[in-house]
Structures are given as C-alpha cells and as structure tokens.
Amino acid sequence: MSTSLKLAADDDTNPPGRRPARLTRAEKAEATRQRLFDAAVQTVGESGYAAASIAAITARAKVAQGTFYNYFESRQDLLDQLLPSISRRLHALVRQRVLEAPDDAIEREKARLSGFFEFLEKEPHLFKILSEGTVQAPRGFRMHLEMQSASYRRALEYERLRGNLLIDDPVEMDMLTQMLISTREYLSGRFCFEDGQYVRPSAGVVETYVKLLQGKIFK
C-alpha cells in the first residue's frame, strides 16, 4: 500500500461495516437525564404538572423509577428545572433573531416579539408549563422571570445608551421591562392558542404592538 493510501485508510473514521463508537458512561448518563427531562416537558405540556408523577415521567422516558433519583433529588427538583431550561433556549432564539434584524430599535423589538411567537410554535409546551408554574413550580417560575427580566433589561439598556429611548430613569426602565414582558406573554395567550393548539398569530398583532411602541394609538 502506498503512503498516501495508508494515510487515507488511517484517517477513515467511519469505514463500511464498522460499528459506531460506543457512548461513554458520562454520555449515557447525560442521555438518560435528557430523556427524563424531555418526558417531563411533554407530560406537563400535555396534561399539566399534576399528571407529571415520577411513574408517568419514567414510563414515558423508558427508564426504571429507581433510576430517576440518580439524576434528580425529587419530582419537585425536576419540575423546578423545566422553566429555567426553556428560558435559556428562548433567550438564545430571540437573541439570534435580534442579531438578524435591521439596525433599528423598533425592528429589534419586533424581532423580540416575533421570536417569542416563533419559539412557542417550536415548543408549544411552554405555555402550559408557564401558566401553571406560579403554583406548581414556584422556584423555577421565579428563576424564569428573573432570567427573562434580566435579558430584557439588558436589551433596553442597550437602546438607552444609544439614545433610542425617551425614558432614562432606572425605576421606569424596570417597570417598562415588566410591561413589555407581560404584554408579550398576554399576546401569546390571546392570539397563539386555540383549543389548546398553537396557531400562528396574524402579522397585525406585531404591527399593532409596534404602533403602541411608537405612540400611534391615542390622538
């Protein structure tokens, strides 16, 4: 065999007939944990927190009940992790849409709302997990609110530093943050779901939201 052919053979990481590399113990453990987590998201999203027993979650994940405690301290520990995890994915998608938007304050805010609707379309379970979270997973719900508030507050500070806001007072900035977050979540509940199923909101929802931001509602 020539040197070049020998090197090519040595570099072939997936030759025909070779079995895929086995997962390490750590990779198997993470895969099991993720199955449990995904099963909890699906169960809560479909039937609510009350239906998310350890038995239901492990059955859906095809994992023995005793294995559950290798990954989570309790049922409540798992449920409290749902919203923060979803919150991180939401932040990543919205941030990407904002980066893709034109360099304009209103366009960035449109991207935040549109990105939120897009995320709900991909992960509709968020709505039920969020709506019941205040009672069923208060710790996770608080973490979610803190994460979303901090993210939105940073976005508004970015606009303030560039002279794109008419308010400058830190207290008003905090109140505005909560108003915008609340508006986003209310609009999703009103226009993104019918009979428990996600529906894409009309473009008019975002456009009317923009009119509100621009002060084009009252004469």
CSV table of C-alpha atoms in Angstrom, one decimal:
chain,number,residue,atom,x,y,z
A,1,MET,CA,0.0,0.0,0.0
A,2,SER,CA,1.3,3.4,-0.9
A,3,THR,CA,2.0,6.1,1.7
A,4,SER,CA,-1.0,8.2,0.6
A,5,LEU,CA,-3.4,5.3,0.6
A,6,LYS,CA,-2.1,4.2,4.0
A,7,LEU,CA,-2.8,7.7,5.4
A,8,ALA,CA,-6.2,7.7,3.9
A,9,ALA,CA,-7.0,4.4,5.5
A,10,ASP,CA,-5.7,5.6,8.8
A,11,ASP,CA,-7.8,8.8,8.6
A,12,ASP,CA,-11.1,6.9,7.7
A,13,THR,CA,-13.1,7.3,10.9
A,14,ASN,CA,-16.2,5.6,9.6
A,15,PRO,CA,-15.3,2.8,7.2
A,16,PRO,CA,-18.1,0.5,5.8
A,17,GLY,CA,-19.1,-2.1,8.3
A,18,ARG,CA,-17.6,-0.5,11.4
A,19,ARG,CA,-19.9,-0.1,14.3
A,20,PRO,CA,-20.4,3.5,15.6
A,21,ALA,CA,-18.3,4.3,18.6
A,22,ARG,CA,-19.9,3.4,21.9
A,23,LEU,CA,-21.1,6.1,24.2
A,24,THR,CA,-19.0,6.7,27.3
A,25,ARG,CA,-20.6,6.3,30.7
A,26,ALA,CA,-20.9,10.0,31.1
A,27,GLU,CA,-22.6,10.3,27.7
A,28,LYS,CA,-25.0,7.6,28.5
A,29,ALA,CA,-25.9,9.2,31.8
A,30,GLU,CA,-26.5,12.6,30.1
A,31,ALA,CA,-28.7,10.9,27.5
A,32,THR,CA,-30.8,9.3,30.3
A,33,ARG,CA,-31.1,12.5,32.1
A,34,GLN,CA,-32.2,14.3,29.0
A,35,ARG,CA,-34.8,11.6,28.3
A,36,LEU,CA,-36.3,12.1,31.7
A,37,PHE,CA,-36.2,15.9,31.3
A,38,ASP,CA,-37.9,15.7,27.8
A,39,ALA,CA,-40.5,13.3,29.2
A,40,ALA,CA,-41.4,15.7,32.0
A,41,VAL,CA,-41.7,18.6,29.5
A,42,GLN,CA,-44.1,16.6,27.3
A,43,THR,CA,-46.1,15.3,30.2
A,44,VAL,CA,-46.5,18.7,31.8
A,45,GLY,CA,-47.1,20.4,28.5
A,46,GLU,CA,-49.9,17.9,27.5
A,47,SER,CA,-51.6,17.2,30.9
A,48,GLY,CA,-50.2,19.7,33.5
A,49,TYR,CA,-48.0,19.4,36.5
A,50,ALA,CA,-50.4,17.3,38.4
A,51,ALA,CA,-50.1,14.5,35.9
A,52,ALA,CA,-46.3,14.6,36.0
A,53,SER,CA,-45.7,11.9,38.5
A,54,ILE,CA,-42.3,10.1,38.7
A,55,ALA,CA,-44.1,6.9,37.4
A,56,ALA,CA,-45.5,8.8,34.4
A,57,ILE,CA,-42.2,10.5,33.6
A,58,THR,CA,-40.1,7.4,33.9
A,59,ALA,CA,-42.6,5.3,31.9
A,60,ARG,CA,-42.5,7.9,29.1
A,61,ALA,CA,-38.7,8.0,29.2
A,62,LYS,CA,-38.5,4.2,29.3
A,63,VAL,CA,-36.3,4.4,32.5
A,64,ALA,CA,-36.7,2.5,35.7
A,65,GLN,CA,-38.3,4.5,38.5
A,66,GLY,CA,-35.3,3.9,40.8
A,67,THR,CA,-33.0,5.4,38.2
A,68,PHE,CA,-34.8,8.7,38.5
A,69,TYR,CA,-33.1,9.6,41.7
A,70,ASN,CA,-29.6,9.2,40.1
A,71,TYR,CA,-30.4,12.4,38.2
A,72,PHE,CA,-32.9,14.5,40.3
A,73,GLU,CA,-33.3,14.9,44.0
A,74,SER,CA,-37.1,14.7,43.8
A,75,ARG,CA,-40.0,15.2,41.5
A,76,GLN,CA,-40.1,18.9,42.5
A,77,ASP,CA,-36.4,19.3,41.7
A,78,LEU,CA,-37.1,18.2,38.2
A,79,LEU,CA,-40.2,20.3,37.8
A,80,ASP,CA,-38.4,23.4,39.0
A,81,GLN,CA,-35.7,22.9,36.3
A,82,LEU,CA,-38.2,23.0,33.4
A,83,LEU,CA,-38.8,26.7,33.1
A,84,PRO,CA,-35.2,27.8,33.5
A,85,SER,CA,-34.1,25.4,30.9
A,86,ILE,CA,-36.8,26.5,28.5
A,87,SER,CA,-36.0,30.1,29.3
A,88,ARG,CA,-32.4,29.6,28.2
A,89,ARG,CA,-33.5,28.2,24.9
A,90,LEU,CA,-36.0,31.1,24.4
A,91,HIS,CA,-33.2,33.6,25.1
A,92,ALA,CA,-30.9,32.0,22.5
A,93,LEU,CA,-33.5,32.1,19.8
A,94,VAL,CA,-34.7,35.6,20.4
A,95,ARG,CA,-31.1,36.9,20.6
A,96,GLN,CA,-30.4,35.3,17.2
A,97,ARG,CA,-33.5,37.0,15.7
A,98,VAL,CA,-32.5,40.3,17.1
A,99,LEU,CA,-29.0,40.0,15.7
A,100,GLU,CA,-30.5,39.2,12.3
A,101,ALA,CA,-32.8,42.3,12.4
A,102,PRO,CA,-32.0,45.6,10.8
A,103,ASP,CA,-30.0,48.0,13.0
A,104,ASP,CA,-33.1,49.9,14.3
A,105,ALA,CA,-34.6,49.9,17.8
A,106,ILE,CA,-38.2,49.2,16.6
A,107,GLU,CA,-37.0,46.4,14.3
A,108,ARG,CA,-35.1,44.8,17.2
A,109,GLU,CA,-38.3,45.0,19.4
A,110,LYS,CA,-40.4,43.5,16.6
A,111,ALA,CA,-37.8,40.7,16.4
A,112,ARG,CA,-38.1,40.0,20.1
A,113,LEU,CA,-41.9,39.6,19.9
A,114,SER,CA,-41.8,37.7,16.6
A,115,GLY,CA,-39.0,35.5,18.0
A,116,PHE,CA,-41.2,34.7,21.1
A,117,PHE,CA,-44.1,33.6,18.8
A,118,GLU,CA,-41.6,31.5,16.8
A,119,PHE,CA,-40.4,29.8,19.9
A,120,LEU,CA,-43.9,29.0,21.0
A,121,GLU,CA,-44.5,27.4,17.6
A,122,LYS,CA,-41.5,25.2,18.1
A,123,GLU,CA,-42.1,24.5,21.8
A,124,PRO,CA,-45.8,24.9,22.5
A,125,HIS,CA,-45.5,23.1,25.8
A,126,LEU,CA,-44.0,26.4,27.3
A,127,PHE,CA,-47.5,27.9,27.5
A,128,LYS,CA,-48.9,25.3,29.9
A,129,ILE,CA,-45.6,25.0,31.8
A,130,LEU,CA,-45.6,28.7,32.3
A,131,SER,CA,-49.3,29.2,33.1
A,132,GLU,CA,-49.2,26.6,35.9
A,133,GLY,CA,-45.7,27.4,37.0
A,134,THR,CA,-46.6,30.0,39.6
A,135,VAL,CA,-48.3,27.4,41.8
A,136,GLN,CA,-46.8,24.1,40.8
A,137,ALA,CA,-43.1,25.1,40.4
A,138,PRO,CA,-42.7,28.5,42.1
A,139,ARG,CA,-38.9,28.2,42.4
A,140,GLY,CA,-38.5,27.5,38.7
A,141,PHE,CA,-41.1,30.2,37.8
A,142,ARG,CA,-39.1,32.8,39.8
A,143,MET,CA,-35.9,31.8,38.1
A,144,HIS,CA,-37.6,32.1,34.7
A,145,LEU,CA,-38.9,35.5,35.4
A,146,GLU,CA,-35.5,36.7,36.8
A,147,MET,CA,-33.7,35.4,33.7
A,148,GLN,CA,-36.2,36.9,31.2
A,149,SER,CA,-36.3,40.2,33.2
A,150,ALA,CA,-32.5,40.5,33.2
A,151,SER,CA,-32.3,39.7,29.5
A,152,TYR,CA,-35.0,42.3,28.6
A,153,ARG,CA,-33.5,44.8,30.9
A,154,ARG,CA,-30.1,44.5,29.1
A,155,ALA,CA,-31.8,44.9,25.8
A,156,LEU,CA,-33.5,48.2,27.0
A,157,GLU,CA,-30.2,49.4,28.4
A,158,TYR,CA,-28.6,48.8,25.0
A,159,GLU,CA,-31.3,51.0,23.4
A,160,ARG,CA,-31.0,53.7,26.1
A,161,LEU,CA,-27.2,54.0,25.7
A,162,ARG,CA,-27.8,54.6,22.0
A,163,GLY,CA,-30.4,57.3,22.6
A,164,ASN,CA,-33.3,55.2,21.4
A,165,LEU,CA,-35.5,55.6,24.5
A,166,LEU,CA,-37.4,58.5,25.8
A,167,ILE,CA,-37.0,57.4,29.4
A,168,ASP,CA,-33.9,57.3,31.4
A,169,ASP,CA,-34.9,56.7,35.0
A,170,PRO,CA,-33.8,53.3,36.3
A,171,VAL,CA,-37.1,52.7,38.1
A,172,GLU,CA,-39.1,53.5,34.9
A,173,MET,CA,-36.7,51.2,33.0
A,174,ASP,CA,-37.5,48.4,35.4
A,175,MET,CA,-41.3,49.0,35.1
A,176,LEU,CA,-41.0,49.1,31.3
A,177,THR,CA,-39.2,45.8,31.3
A,178,GLN,CA,-42.1,44.1,33.2
A,179,MET,CA,-44.7,45.8,31.0
A,180,LEU,CA,-43.1,44.5,27.8
A,181,ILE,CA,-42.6,41.0,29.1
A,182,SER,CA,-46.2,40.9,30.4
A,183,THR,CA,-47.5,42.2,27.1
A,184,ARG,CA,-45.6,39.5,25.2
A,185,GLU,CA,-47.0,36.8,27.4
A,186,TYR,CA,-50.5,38.1,27.3
A,187,LEU,CA,-50.5,38.4,23.5
A,188,SER,CA,-49.3,34.8,23.2
A,189,GLY,CA,-52.1,33.5,25.4
A,190,ARG,CA,-54.7,35.5,23.4
A,191,PHE,CA,-53.5,35.0,19.8
A,192,CYS,CA,-51.2,32.0,19.7
A,193,PHE,CA,-53.5,29.2,21.0
A,194,GLU,CA,-56.9,27.9,20.1
A,195,ASP,CA,-58.4,24.8,21.8
A,196,GLY,CA,-55.0,24.1,23.3
A,197,GLN,CA,-53.3,24.1,19.9
A,198,TYR,CA,-50.7,26.6,18.7
A,199,VAL,CA,-51.8,28.9,15.8
A,200,ARG,CA,-49.6,31.4,14.1
A,201,PRO,CA,-50.7,34.9,15.1
A,202,SER,CA,-51.5,37.3,12.3
A,203,ALA,CA,-49.0,39.9,11.2
A,204,GLY,CA,-51.4,42.5,12.6
A,205,VAL,CA,-50.5,41.5,16.2
A,206,VAL,CA,-46.9,42.6,15.8
A,207,GLU,CA,-47.8,45.7,13.7
A,208,THR,CA,-50.3,46.9,16.3
A,209,TYR,CA,-47.7,46.3,19.0
A,210,VAL,CA,-45.3,48.5,17.0
A,211,LYS,CA,-47.9,51.3,16.9
A,212,LEU,CA,-48.1,51.1,20.7
A,213,LEU,CA,-44.4,51.4,21.0
A,214,GLN,CA,-44.3,54.4,18.6
A,215,GLY,CA,-47.2,56.2,20.4
A,216,LYS,CA,-49.6,55.9,17.5
A,217,ILE,CA,-52.7,54.8,19.4
A,218,PHE,CA,-54.1,57.9,21.1
A,219,LYS,CA,-54.7,61.2,19.3
